[in-house]
GROMACS .gro file of C-alpha atoms in nm:
model
  483
    1UNK     CA    1   1.184  -0.509  16.936
    2UNK     CA    2   1.397  -0.634  17.232
    3UNK     CA    3   1.694  -0.855  17.144
    4UNK     CA    4   1.872  -1.136  17.324
    5UNK     CA    5   2.214  -1.250  17.201
    6UNK     CA    6   2.324  -1.590  17.330
    7UNK     CA    7   2.692  -1.673  17.287
    8UNK     CA    8   2.769  -2.045  17.302
    9UNK     CA    9   3.133  -2.111  17.392
   10UNK     CA   10   3.129  -1.787  17.590
   11UNK     CA   11   3.442  -1.871  17.788
   12UNK     CA   12   3.649  -1.888  17.469
   13UNK     CA   13   3.895  -1.638  17.329
   14UNK     CA   14   3.670  -1.511  17.048
   15UNK     CA   15   3.408  -1.391  17.294
   16UNK     CA   16   3.642  -1.181  17.508
   17UNK     CA   17   3.869  -1.067  17.223
   18UNK     CA   18   3.613  -0.984  16.953
   19UNK     CA   19   3.244  -1.035  17.030
   20UNK     CA   20   3.199  -0.852  17.361
   21UNK     CA   21   3.423  -0.557  17.257
   22UNK     CA   22   3.223  -0.529  16.931
   23UNK     CA   23   2.891  -0.530  17.115
   24UNK     CA   24   3.023  -0.282  17.372
   25UNK     CA   25   3.134  -0.042  17.097
   26UNK     CA   26   2.794  -0.073  16.928
   27UNK     CA   27   2.641   0.015  17.265
   28UNK     CA   28   2.867   0.321  17.293
   29UNK     CA   29   2.763   0.429  16.943
   30UNK     CA   30   2.397   0.377  17.042
   31UNK     CA   31   2.352   0.128  16.760
   32UNK     CA   32   2.245  -0.176  16.957
   33UNK     CA   33   1.870  -0.233  16.931
   34UNK     CA   34   1.695  -0.100  17.242
   35UNK     CA   35   1.660  -0.344  17.531
   36UNK     CA   36   1.939  -0.578  17.417
   37UNK     CA   37   2.053  -0.856  17.650
   38UNK     CA   38   2.364  -1.072  17.617
   39UNK     CA   39   2.376  -1.424  17.759
   40UNK     CA   40   2.695  -1.627  17.781
   41UNK     CA   41   2.663  -2.005  17.765
   42UNK     CA   42   2.953  -2.244  17.838
   43UNK     CA   43   3.049  -2.536  18.061
   44UNK     CA   44   3.251  -2.316  18.301
   45UNK     CA   45   3.063  -2.239  18.621
   46UNK     CA   46   3.034  -1.859  18.655
   47UNK     CA   47   2.785  -1.631  18.820
   48UNK     CA   48   2.650  -1.330  18.632
   49UNK     CA   49   2.873  -1.100  18.840
   50UNK     CA   50   3.191  -1.299  18.793
   51UNK     CA   51   3.146  -1.316  18.416
   52UNK     CA   52   3.074  -0.942  18.397
   53UNK     CA   53   3.388  -0.872  18.599
   54UNK     CA   54   3.601  -1.094  18.374
   55UNK     CA   55   3.463  -0.927  18.061
   56UNK     CA   56   3.530  -0.582  18.205
   57UNK     CA   57   3.899  -0.671  18.240
   58UNK     CA   58   3.932  -0.815  17.889
   59UNK     CA   59   3.736  -0.531  17.726
   60UNK     CA   60   3.966  -0.279  17.895
   61UNK     CA   61   4.258  -0.479  17.757
   62UNK     CA   62   4.134  -0.499  17.397
   63UNK     CA   63   3.963  -0.158  17.374
   64UNK     CA   64   4.163   0.066  17.613
   65UNK     CA   65   4.094   0.388  17.421
   66UNK     CA   66   3.720   0.330  17.400
   67UNK     CA   67   3.655   0.202  17.749
   68UNK     CA   68   3.447   0.426  17.978
   69UNK     CA   69   3.338   0.311  18.321
   70UNK     CA   70   2.990   0.464  18.302
   71UNK     CA   71   2.916   0.318  17.958
   72UNK     CA   72   3.044  -0.022  18.067
   73UNK     CA   73   2.822  -0.031  18.376
   74UNK     CA   74   2.514   0.038  18.165
   75UNK     CA   75   2.620  -0.221  17.909
   76UNK     CA   76   2.720  -0.485  18.168
   77UNK     CA   77   2.388  -0.458  18.353
   78UNK     CA   78   2.234  -0.651  18.062
   79UNK     CA   79   2.496  -0.930  18.056
   80UNK     CA   80   2.404  -1.271  18.200
   81UNK     CA   81   2.558  -1.616  18.219
   82UNK     CA   82   2.421  -1.969  18.204
   83UNK     CA   83   2.645  -2.270  18.254
   84UNK     CA   84   2.574  -2.588  18.063
   85UNK     CA   85   2.690  -2.849  17.815
   86UNK     CA   86   2.585  -2.782  17.455
   87UNK     CA   87   2.490  -3.151  17.417
   88UNK     CA   88   2.282  -3.171  17.735
   89UNK     CA   89   1.903  -3.120  17.695
   90UNK     CA   90   1.878  -3.008  18.058
   91UNK     CA   91   2.106  -2.712  17.983
   92UNK     CA   92   1.857  -2.580  17.729
   93UNK     CA   93   1.572  -2.608  17.976
   94UNK     CA   94   1.780  -2.400  18.218
   95UNK     CA   95   1.855  -2.151  17.940
   96UNK     CA   96   1.485  -2.120  17.861
   97UNK     CA   97   1.415  -2.059  18.230
   98UNK     CA   98   1.668  -1.775  18.226
   99UNK     CA   99   1.489  -1.622  17.925
  100UNK     CA  100   1.162  -1.613  18.120
  101UNK     CA  101   1.340  -1.424  18.398
  102UNK     CA  102   1.526  -1.161  18.192
  103UNK     CA  103   1.318  -1.106  17.876
  104UNK     CA  104   1.011  -0.883  17.864
  105UNK     CA  105   0.673  -1.024  17.771
  106UNK     CA  106   0.585  -1.029  17.404
  107UNK     CA  107   0.803  -1.074  17.098
  108UNK     CA  108   1.182  -1.087  17.129
  109UNK     CA  109   1.447  -1.136  16.859
  110UNK     CA  110   1.703  -1.396  16.959
  111UNK     CA  111   2.048  -1.456  16.809
  112UNK     CA  112   2.230  -1.776  16.897
  113UNK     CA  113   2.600  -1.735  16.823
  114UNK     CA  114   2.786  -2.069  16.806
  115UNK     CA  115   3.142  -1.976  16.899
  116UNK     CA  116   3.219  -2.342  16.966
  117UNK     CA  117   3.403  -2.634  16.812
  118UNK     CA  118   3.252  -2.701  16.466
  119UNK     CA  119   3.155  -3.050  16.580
  120UNK     CA  120   2.896  -2.886  16.808
  121UNK     CA  121   2.720  -2.681  16.538
  122UNK     CA  122   2.466  -2.946  16.439
  123UNK     CA  123   2.408  -3.088  16.792
  124UNK     CA  124   2.354  -2.740  16.938
  125UNK     CA  125   2.108  -2.649  16.663
  126UNK     CA  126   1.919  -2.975  16.717
  127UNK     CA  127   1.904  -2.920  17.093
  128UNK     CA  128   1.780  -2.563  17.046
  129UNK     CA  129   1.505  -2.696  16.821
  130UNK     CA  130   1.411  -2.979  17.058
  131UNK     CA  131   1.376  -2.726  17.341
  132UNK     CA  132   1.151  -2.505  17.126
  133UNK     CA  133   1.407  -2.225  17.124
  134UNK     CA  134   1.413  -2.168  16.747
  135UNK     CA  135   1.036  -2.148  16.710
  136UNK     CA  136   0.951  -1.806  16.564
  137UNK     CA  137   0.599  -1.767  16.700
  138UNK     CA  138   0.734  -1.509  16.951
  139UNK     CA  139   0.986  -1.332  16.732
  140UNK     CA  140   1.274  -1.402  16.491
  141UNK     CA  141   1.526  -1.672  16.583
  142UNK     CA  142   1.865  -1.667  16.407
  143UNK     CA  143   2.173  -1.889  16.432
  144UNK     CA  144   2.525  -1.756  16.364
  145UNK     CA  145   2.804  -2.006  16.301
  146UNK     CA  146   3.176  -1.947  16.258
  147UNK     CA  147   3.392  -2.103  15.990
  148UNK     CA  148   3.500  -2.366  15.905
  149UNK     CA  149   3.178  -2.477  15.739
  150UNK     CA  150   3.291  -2.836  15.698
  151UNK     CA  151   3.630  -2.965  15.587
  152UNK     CA  152   3.521  -3.064  15.234
  153UNK     CA  153   3.207  -3.057  15.022
  154UNK     CA  154   3.062  -3.376  15.169
  155UNK     CA  155   3.093  -3.253  15.529
  156UNK     CA  156   2.960  -2.908  15.432
  157UNK     CA  157   2.657  -3.068  15.268
  158UNK     CA  158   2.605  -3.287  15.576
  159UNK     CA  159   2.623  -2.983  15.805
  160UNK     CA  160   2.381  -2.786  15.587
  161UNK     CA  161   2.142  -3.082  15.581
  162UNK     CA  162   2.154  -3.113  15.962
  163UNK     CA  163   2.091  -2.740  16.008
  164UNK     CA  164   1.808  -2.738  15.752
  165UNK     CA  165   1.634  -3.014  15.947
  166UNK     CA  166   1.561  -2.766  16.227
  167UNK     CA  167   1.610  -2.419  16.073
  168UNK     CA  168   1.517  -2.239  15.756
  169UNK     CA  169   1.806  -2.112  15.545
  170UNK     CA  170   1.700  -1.752  15.616
  171UNK     CA  171   1.764  -1.819  15.986
  172UNK     CA  172   2.125  -1.934  15.935
  173UNK     CA  173   2.409  -1.678  15.927
  174UNK     CA  174   2.751  -1.823  15.831
  175UNK     CA  175   3.002  -1.561  15.935
  176UNK     CA  176   3.328  -1.480  15.754
  177UNK     CA  177   3.490  -1.178  15.918
  178UNK     CA  178   3.655  -1.076  15.586
  179UNK     CA  179   3.313  -0.972  15.456
  180UNK     CA  180   3.270  -0.738  15.751
  181UNK     CA  181   3.578  -0.536  15.661
  182UNK     CA  182   3.498  -0.187  15.536
  183UNK     CA  183   3.746  -0.225  15.250
  184UNK     CA  184   3.572  -0.538  15.120
  185UNK     CA  185   3.234  -0.365  15.127
  186UNK     CA  186   3.395  -0.062  14.964
  187UNK     CA  187   3.488  -0.282  14.669
  188UNK     CA  188   3.117  -0.304  14.587
  189UNK     CA  189   3.090   0.076  14.609
  190UNK     CA  190   3.405   0.123  14.401
  191UNK     CA  191   3.260  -0.093  14.125
  192UNK     CA  192   2.892  -0.007  14.126
  193UNK     CA  193   2.886   0.359  14.238
  194UNK     CA  194   3.167   0.488  14.012
  195UNK     CA  195   3.120   0.484  13.637
  196UNK     CA  196   3.491   0.548  13.585
  197UNK     CA  197   3.570   0.183  13.664
  198UNK     CA  198   3.272  -0.035  13.576
  199UNK     CA  199   3.293   0.013  13.194
  200UNK     CA  200   3.656  -0.106  13.208
  201UNK     CA  201   3.590  -0.397  13.447
  202UNK     CA  202   3.604  -0.674  13.188
  203UNK     CA  203   3.822  -0.886  12.957
  204UNK     CA  204   3.863  -0.604  12.703
  205UNK     CA  205   4.066  -0.388  12.941
  206UNK     CA  206   4.186  -0.614  13.225
  207UNK     CA  207   4.482  -0.843  13.158
  208UNK     CA  208   4.470  -1.039  13.484
  209UNK     CA  209   4.370  -1.015  13.851
  210UNK     CA  210   4.579  -1.101  14.159
  211UNK     CA  211   4.433  -1.166  14.505
  212UNK     CA  212   4.691  -1.205  14.781
  213UNK     CA  213   4.650  -1.276  15.153
  214UNK     CA  214   4.999  -1.289  15.304
  215UNK     CA  215   5.085  -1.334  15.670
  216UNK     CA  216   5.416  -1.269  15.845
  217UNK     CA  217   5.340  -1.505  16.129
  218UNK     CA  218   5.406  -1.879  16.137
  219UNK     CA  219   5.143  -2.132  16.245
  220UNK     CA  220   5.272  -2.105  16.603
  221UNK     CA  221   5.040  -2.262  16.860
  222UNK     CA  222   4.786  -2.352  16.590
  223UNK     CA  223   5.014  -2.616  16.436
  224UNK     CA  224   4.802  -2.907  16.558
  225UNK     CA  225   4.491  -2.768  16.388
  226UNK     CA  226   4.676  -2.626  16.090
  227UNK     CA  227   4.848  -2.950  15.994
  228UNK     CA  228   4.507  -3.107  15.933
  229UNK     CA  229   4.379  -2.801  15.754
  230UNK     CA  230   4.654  -2.650  15.540
  231UNK     CA  231   4.647  -2.327  15.347
  232UNK     CA  232   4.368  -2.422  15.103
  233UNK     CA  233   4.114  -2.501  15.372
  234UNK     CA  234   4.234  -2.223  15.602
  235UNK     CA  235   4.234  -1.933  15.355
  236UNK     CA  236   4.120  -2.019  15.002
  237UNK     CA  237   3.785  -2.192  15.049
  238UNK     CA  238   3.651  -1.897  15.244
  239UNK     CA  239   3.844  -1.568  15.242
  240UNK     CA  240   4.008  -1.570  14.898
  241UNK     CA  241   3.708  -1.710  14.713
  242UNK     CA  242   3.491  -1.446  14.883
  243UNK     CA  243   3.721  -1.175  14.748
  244UNK     CA  244   3.713  -1.341  14.405
  245UNK     CA  245   3.334  -1.342  14.405
  246UNK     CA  246   3.303  -0.974  14.495
  247UNK     CA  247   3.569  -0.877  14.240
  248UNK     CA  248   3.409  -1.073  13.956
  249UNK     CA  249   3.033  -1.058  14.027
  250UNK     CA  250   2.776  -0.873  13.820
  251UNK     CA  251   2.575  -0.587  13.967
  252UNK     CA  252   2.262  -0.711  14.146
  253UNK     CA  253   1.929  -0.554  14.049
  254UNK     CA  254   1.927  -0.396  14.395
  255UNK     CA  255   2.127  -0.428  14.715
  256UNK     CA  256   1.962  -0.700  14.919
  257UNK     CA  257   2.087  -1.026  15.060
  258UNK     CA  258   1.934  -1.272  14.815
  259UNK     CA  259   2.023  -1.077  14.502
  260UNK     CA  260   2.381  -1.006  14.613
  261UNK     CA  261   2.439  -1.369  14.701
  262UNK     CA  262   2.277  -1.485  14.376
  263UNK     CA  263   2.539  -1.291  14.180
  264UNK     CA  264   2.823  -1.424  14.395
  265UNK     CA  265   2.710  -1.782  14.340
  266UNK     CA  266   2.705  -1.727  13.963
  267UNK     CA  267   3.079  -1.653  13.978
  268UNK     CA  268   3.153  -1.983  14.151
  269UNK     CA  269   2.942  -2.170  13.898
  270UNK     CA  270   3.149  -2.012  13.620
  271UNK     CA  271   3.490  -2.113  13.762
  272UNK     CA  272   3.650  -2.356  13.518
  273UNK     CA  273   3.707  -2.703  13.668
  274UNK     CA  274   4.066  -2.828  13.672
  275UNK     CA  275   4.167  -3.105  13.434
  276UNK     CA  276   4.429  -3.359  13.539
  277UNK     CA  277   4.724  -3.168  13.397
  278UNK     CA  278   4.610  -2.841  13.559
  279UNK     CA  279   4.711  -2.948  13.909
  280UNK     CA  280   5.077  -2.934  13.806
  281UNK     CA  281   5.057  -2.632  13.574
  282UNK     CA  282   4.796  -2.411  13.746
  283UNK     CA  283   4.898  -2.452  14.112
  284UNK     CA  284   5.204  -2.388  14.326
  285UNK     CA  285   5.246  -2.520  14.678
  286UNK     CA  286   5.510  -2.462  14.942
  287UNK     CA  287   5.603  -2.504  15.305
  288UNK     CA  288   5.805  -2.252  15.503
  289UNK     CA  289   6.145  -2.350  15.632
  290UNK     CA  290   6.107  -2.467  15.991
  291UNK     CA  291   5.744  -2.583  15.968
  292UNK     CA  292   5.845  -2.943  16.039
  293UNK     CA  293   6.004  -2.827  16.365
  294UNK     CA  294   5.685  -2.662  16.493
  295UNK     CA  295   5.524  -2.825  16.796
  296UNK     CA  296   5.261  -3.090  16.706
  297UNK     CA  297   5.367  -3.114  16.340
  298UNK     CA  298   5.440  -3.479  16.251
  299UNK     CA  299   5.770  -3.570  16.087
  300UNK     CA  300   5.760  -3.552  15.709
  301UNK     CA  301   5.431  -3.357  15.698
  302UNK     CA  302   5.325  -3.262  15.345
  303UNK     CA  303   5.092  -2.985  15.461
  304UNK     CA  304   5.123  -2.673  15.245
  305UNK     CA  305   5.164  -2.338  15.420
  306UNK     CA  306   5.171  -2.152  15.085
  307UNK     CA  307   4.962  -2.189  14.772
  308UNK     CA  308   4.905  -2.004  14.447
  309UNK     CA  309   4.621  -2.096  14.211
  310UNK     CA  310   4.536  -1.987  13.860
  311UNK     CA  311   4.160  -1.984  13.803
  312UNK     CA  312   3.943  -1.885  13.508
  313UNK     CA  313   3.589  -1.749  13.532
  314UNK     CA  314   3.425  -1.862  13.210
  315UNK     CA  315   3.158  -1.602  13.141
  316UNK     CA  316   3.118  -1.313  12.898
  317UNK     CA  317   3.281  -1.057  13.128
  318UNK     CA  318   3.592  -1.255  13.224
  319UNK     CA  319   3.659  -1.506  12.947
  320UNK     CA  320   4.037  -1.537  12.900
  321UNK     CA  321   4.129  -1.332  13.209
  322UNK     CA  322   4.326  -1.537  13.464
  323UNK     CA  323   4.267  -1.486  13.835
  324UNK     CA  324   4.571  -1.558  14.051
  325UNK     CA  325   4.497  -1.639  14.415
  326UNK     CA  326   4.788  -1.655  14.660
  327UNK     CA  327   4.826  -1.696  15.034
  328UNK     CA  328   5.094  -1.811  15.275
  329UNK     CA  329   5.237  -1.809  15.624
  330UNK     CA  330   5.581  -1.672  15.725
  331UNK     CA  331   5.585  -1.436  15.427
  332UNK     CA  332   5.749  -1.097  15.376
  333UNK     CA  333   5.473  -0.894  15.542
  334UNK     CA  334   5.109  -0.897  15.642
  335UNK     CA  335   4.889  -0.780  15.359
  336UNK     CA  336   4.562  -0.864  15.191
  337UNK     CA  337   4.523  -0.696  14.853
  338UNK     CA  338   4.345  -0.723  14.521
  339UNK     CA  339   4.539  -0.612  14.213
  340UNK     CA  340   4.353  -0.532  13.892
  341UNK     CA  341   4.617  -0.535  13.619
  342UNK     CA  342   4.497  -0.347  13.311
  343UNK     CA  343   4.629  -0.418  12.963
  344UNK     CA  344   4.936  -0.241  12.828
  345UNK     CA  345   4.902   0.034  12.567
  346UNK     CA  346   4.910  -0.116  12.216
  347UNK     CA  347   5.181   0.127  12.100
  348UNK     CA  348   5.440   0.341  12.278
  349UNK     CA  349   5.427   0.692  12.129
  350UNK     CA  350   5.693   0.874  12.324
  351UNK     CA  351   6.071   0.901  12.325
  352UNK     CA  352   6.135   0.561  12.474
  353UNK     CA  353   5.924   0.385  12.218
  354UNK     CA  354   6.117   0.061  12.238
  355UNK     CA  355   6.060   0.029  12.613
  356UNK     CA  356   5.776  -0.182  12.745
  357UNK     CA  357   5.522   0.035  12.925
  358UNK     CA  358   5.337  -0.123  13.215
  359UNK     CA  359   4.962  -0.120  13.205
  360UNK     CA  360   4.770   0.072  13.468
  361UNK     CA  361   4.723  -0.109  13.796
  362UNK     CA  362   4.445  -0.068  14.053
  363UNK     CA  363   4.554  -0.192  14.397
  364UNK     CA  364   4.281  -0.243  14.656
  365UNK     CA  365   4.436  -0.277  15.001
  366UNK     CA  366   4.201  -0.477  15.222
  367UNK     CA  367   4.436  -0.473  15.523
  368UNK     CA  368   4.635  -0.341  15.702
  369UNK     CA  369   4.695  -0.022  15.496
  370UNK     CA  370   4.327   0.005  15.400
  371UNK     CA  371   4.286   0.202  15.081
  372UNK     CA  372   4.307   0.215  14.702
  373UNK     CA  373   4.596   0.310  14.475
  374UNK     CA  374   4.564   0.372  14.101
  375UNK     CA  375   4.902   0.339  13.933
  376UNK     CA  376   4.937   0.527  13.607
  377UNK     CA  377   5.198   0.665  13.369
  378UNK     CA  378   5.298   1.032  13.404
  379UNK     CA  379   5.549   1.260  13.236
  380UNK     CA  380   5.870   1.334  13.427
  381UNK     CA  381   5.910   1.716  13.439
  382UNK     CA  382   6.193   1.876  13.244
  383UNK     CA  383   6.307   1.548  13.086
  384UNK     CA  384   6.153   1.562  12.743
  385UNK     CA  385   5.880   1.302  12.704
  386UNK     CA  386   6.024   1.057  12.956
  387UNK     CA  387   5.747   0.887  13.151
  388UNK     CA  388   5.729   0.708  13.485
  389UNK     CA  389   5.472   0.527  13.692
  390UNK     CA  390   5.300   0.732  13.964
  391UNK     CA  391   5.004   0.665  14.192
  392UNK     CA  392   4.683   0.825  14.305
  393UNK     CA  393   4.656   0.714  14.667
  394UNK     CA  394   4.337   0.697  14.877
  395UNK     CA  395   4.373   0.589  15.242
  396UNK     CA  396   4.085   0.524  15.479
  397UNK     CA  397   4.299   0.629  15.775
  398UNK     CA  398   4.358   0.970  15.622
  399UNK     CA  399   4.011   1.044  15.489
  400UNK     CA  400   3.813   0.887  15.775
  401UNK     CA  401   4.053   0.909  16.067
  402UNK     CA  402   3.963   0.695  16.365
  403UNK     CA  403   3.630   0.563  16.235
  404UNK     CA  404   3.726   0.232  16.070
  405UNK     CA  405   3.528  -0.022  16.276
  406UNK     CA  406   3.628  -0.379  16.345
  407UNK     CA  407   3.449  -0.630  16.119
  408UNK     CA  408   3.244  -0.797  16.392
  409UNK     CA  409   3.059  -0.474  16.469
  410UNK     CA  410   2.905  -0.464  16.123
  411UNK     CA  411   2.837  -0.837  16.106
  412UNK     CA  412   2.670  -0.858  16.447
  413UNK     CA  413   2.456  -0.553  16.375
  414UNK     CA  414   2.350  -0.694  16.037
  415UNK     CA  415   2.253  -1.025  16.198
  416UNK     CA  416   2.044  -0.840  16.458
  417UNK     CA  417   1.873  -0.649  16.178
  418UNK     CA  418   1.814  -0.963  15.970
  419UNK     CA  419   2.041  -0.853  15.683
  420UNK     CA  420   2.230  -1.157  15.549
  421UNK     CA  421   2.406  -0.976  15.261
  422UNK     CA  422   2.751  -1.027  15.414
  423UNK     CA  423   2.696  -1.388  15.522
  424UNK     CA  424   2.754  -1.705  15.321
  425UNK     CA  425   2.460  -1.905  15.188
  426UNK     CA  426   2.451  -2.286  15.185
  427UNK     CA  427   2.493  -2.324  14.807
  428UNK     CA  428   2.780  -2.074  14.813
  429UNK     CA  429   2.968  -2.278  15.074
  430UNK     CA  430   2.915  -2.604  14.887
  431UNK     CA  431   3.024  -2.459  14.552
  432UNK     CA  432   3.338  -2.314  14.709
  433UNK     CA  433   3.429  -2.657  14.844
  434UNK     CA  434   3.356  -2.796  14.498
  435UNK     CA  435   3.644  -2.582  14.367
  436UNK     CA  436   3.889  -2.663  14.646
  437UNK     CA  437   3.821  -3.037  14.689
  438UNK     CA  438   3.960  -3.142  14.346
  439UNK     CA  439   4.277  -2.941  14.410
  440UNK     CA  440   4.327  -3.110  14.746
  441UNK     CA  441   4.273  -3.447  14.577
  442UNK     CA  442   4.514  -3.353  14.297
  443UNK     CA  443   4.778  -3.260  14.552
  444UNK     CA  444   4.746  -3.610  14.698
  445UNK     CA  445   4.797  -3.774  14.359
  446UNK     CA  446   5.079  -3.826  14.113
  447UNK     CA  447   4.970  -3.504  13.938
  448UNK     CA  448   5.072  -3.290  14.238
  449UNK     CA  449   5.326  -3.009  14.194
  450UNK     CA  450   5.640  -3.024  14.413
  451UNK     CA  451   5.610  -2.908  14.775
  452UNK     CA  452   5.886  -2.645  14.774
  453UNK     CA  453   6.044  -2.524  15.098
  454UNK     CA  454   6.069  -2.144  15.108
  455UNK     CA  455   6.264  -1.921  15.348
  456UNK     CA  456   6.075  -1.721  15.608
  457UNK     CA  457   6.029  -1.355  15.526
  458UNK     CA  458   6.001  -1.408  15.149
  459UNK     CA  459   5.705  -1.410  14.908
  460UNK     CA  460   5.682  -1.787  14.894
  461UNK     CA  461   5.870  -2.043  14.683
  462UNK     CA  462   6.098  -1.926  14.405
  463UNK     CA  463   5.903  -2.156  14.173
  464UNK     CA  464   5.602  -1.926  14.218
  465UNK     CA  465   5.797  -1.627  14.085
  466UNK     CA  466   5.924  -1.822  13.784
  467UNK     CA  467   5.575  -1.960  13.724
  468UNK     CA  468   5.447  -1.605  13.674
  469UNK     CA  469   5.750  -1.506  13.464
  470UNK     CA  470   5.687  -1.800  13.231
  471UNK     CA  471   5.341  -1.653  13.172
  472UNK     CA  472   5.499  -1.310  13.104
  473UNK     CA  473   5.350  -1.172  13.424
  474UNK     CA  474   5.482  -1.082  13.768
  475UNK     CA  475   5.347  -1.077  14.120
  476UNK     CA  476   5.280  -0.745  14.285
  477UNK     CA  477   5.526  -0.812  14.568
  478UNK     CA  478   5.499  -0.482  14.753
  479UNK     CA  479   5.450  -0.450  15.126
  480UNK     CA  480   5.199  -0.175  15.211
  481UNK     CA  481   5.325   0.146  15.367
  482UNK     CA  482   5.133   0.226  15.683
  483UNK     CA  483   5.061   0.595  15.733
   0.00000   0.00000   0.00000
């Protein structure tokens, strides 16, 4: 079936930096559905030719190794542009007129990608409906929206309600680029296609789990947005809770969107709510040194740029196993990783019997050193029964050199094919906010932990390290080695 992809906010950075390069690479791989058209929609006044020329320049910039003139010309011949205001009904009439000119007769699948300010999500959906552009009598109609999905549970519920007034839930694709990463999808394969791990993936063998998303960069030019968002809204409500869900979920009966998302939602429902004293004992918050001097940050801002949370998933598999979630700006290095810390041996049998022996550790590197390391104890040769920790190391870059695609390729292709497995569902979004909202409220109360200033280039506040030591645990503070 022919496809038309309409990108609202087409003059924005996401379109030129991510969306068009992803679609172009899918075209090069011959994975775009046949007869696919791309329509840009924004207030800027461009002709088809001018927009194609601009996109050619930016695609060369962002994909220099993959760019081929002949492939681009074929791809660009199906790119169009329609100027208009997302709140103006007349713009949708003009858009519909363009469809009649460029689409073939018969059924056509249409994707509307809202790469706009979040405040335009509901108005754009309502205008599309009023213009008859989400009616499915002539083919599927799907709407893709970028995060943030609200700023708290109330606004997320209001957005979902507004979207559900004009669209069915199966038509709505809430995109989180973390779920498009090969390493995140590989976590499902690691768990459910390898019997070596799944029997051990429970409270009997796992002591705790760490999920870290660290960034070297500061807030930079995003300070105005970030100061109203903070680390919990920016990273925890979406990315880190998505990784928690995939790490902790049960196996679905089969791999399809509804069943996968059902199991993810069960994890969120099992997360133990915080009591009043938990805000001080189960959370750490910090702000990097120099944040208050960033442009557009108000004097005395209490916005956290670092957070660590201790969560419990109260079900049969995970009862008693703490999950530590951590993220921050201006940290030691850029890394997103999941650490499965197995229990220590109950008894040390060898020559250093009085020495504590670390439990095995499974490290899943989501980015940038995509791979998996299994850390285990081994005998040191020619030194009696002295043991040391060694690692089995799998790297995507080594095993699958040059074929690790950017996340948007997979997500766009799935949306075209109607596969919502890697997209967030409305109840999932609302439950995630239901976990984060009380913490935000607690941080604005007398129960809040101190907002510690931490130096740039470290692993967050010193209090966070001591917090783990007091629990007889330690963070896996290791920067990945890029090969």
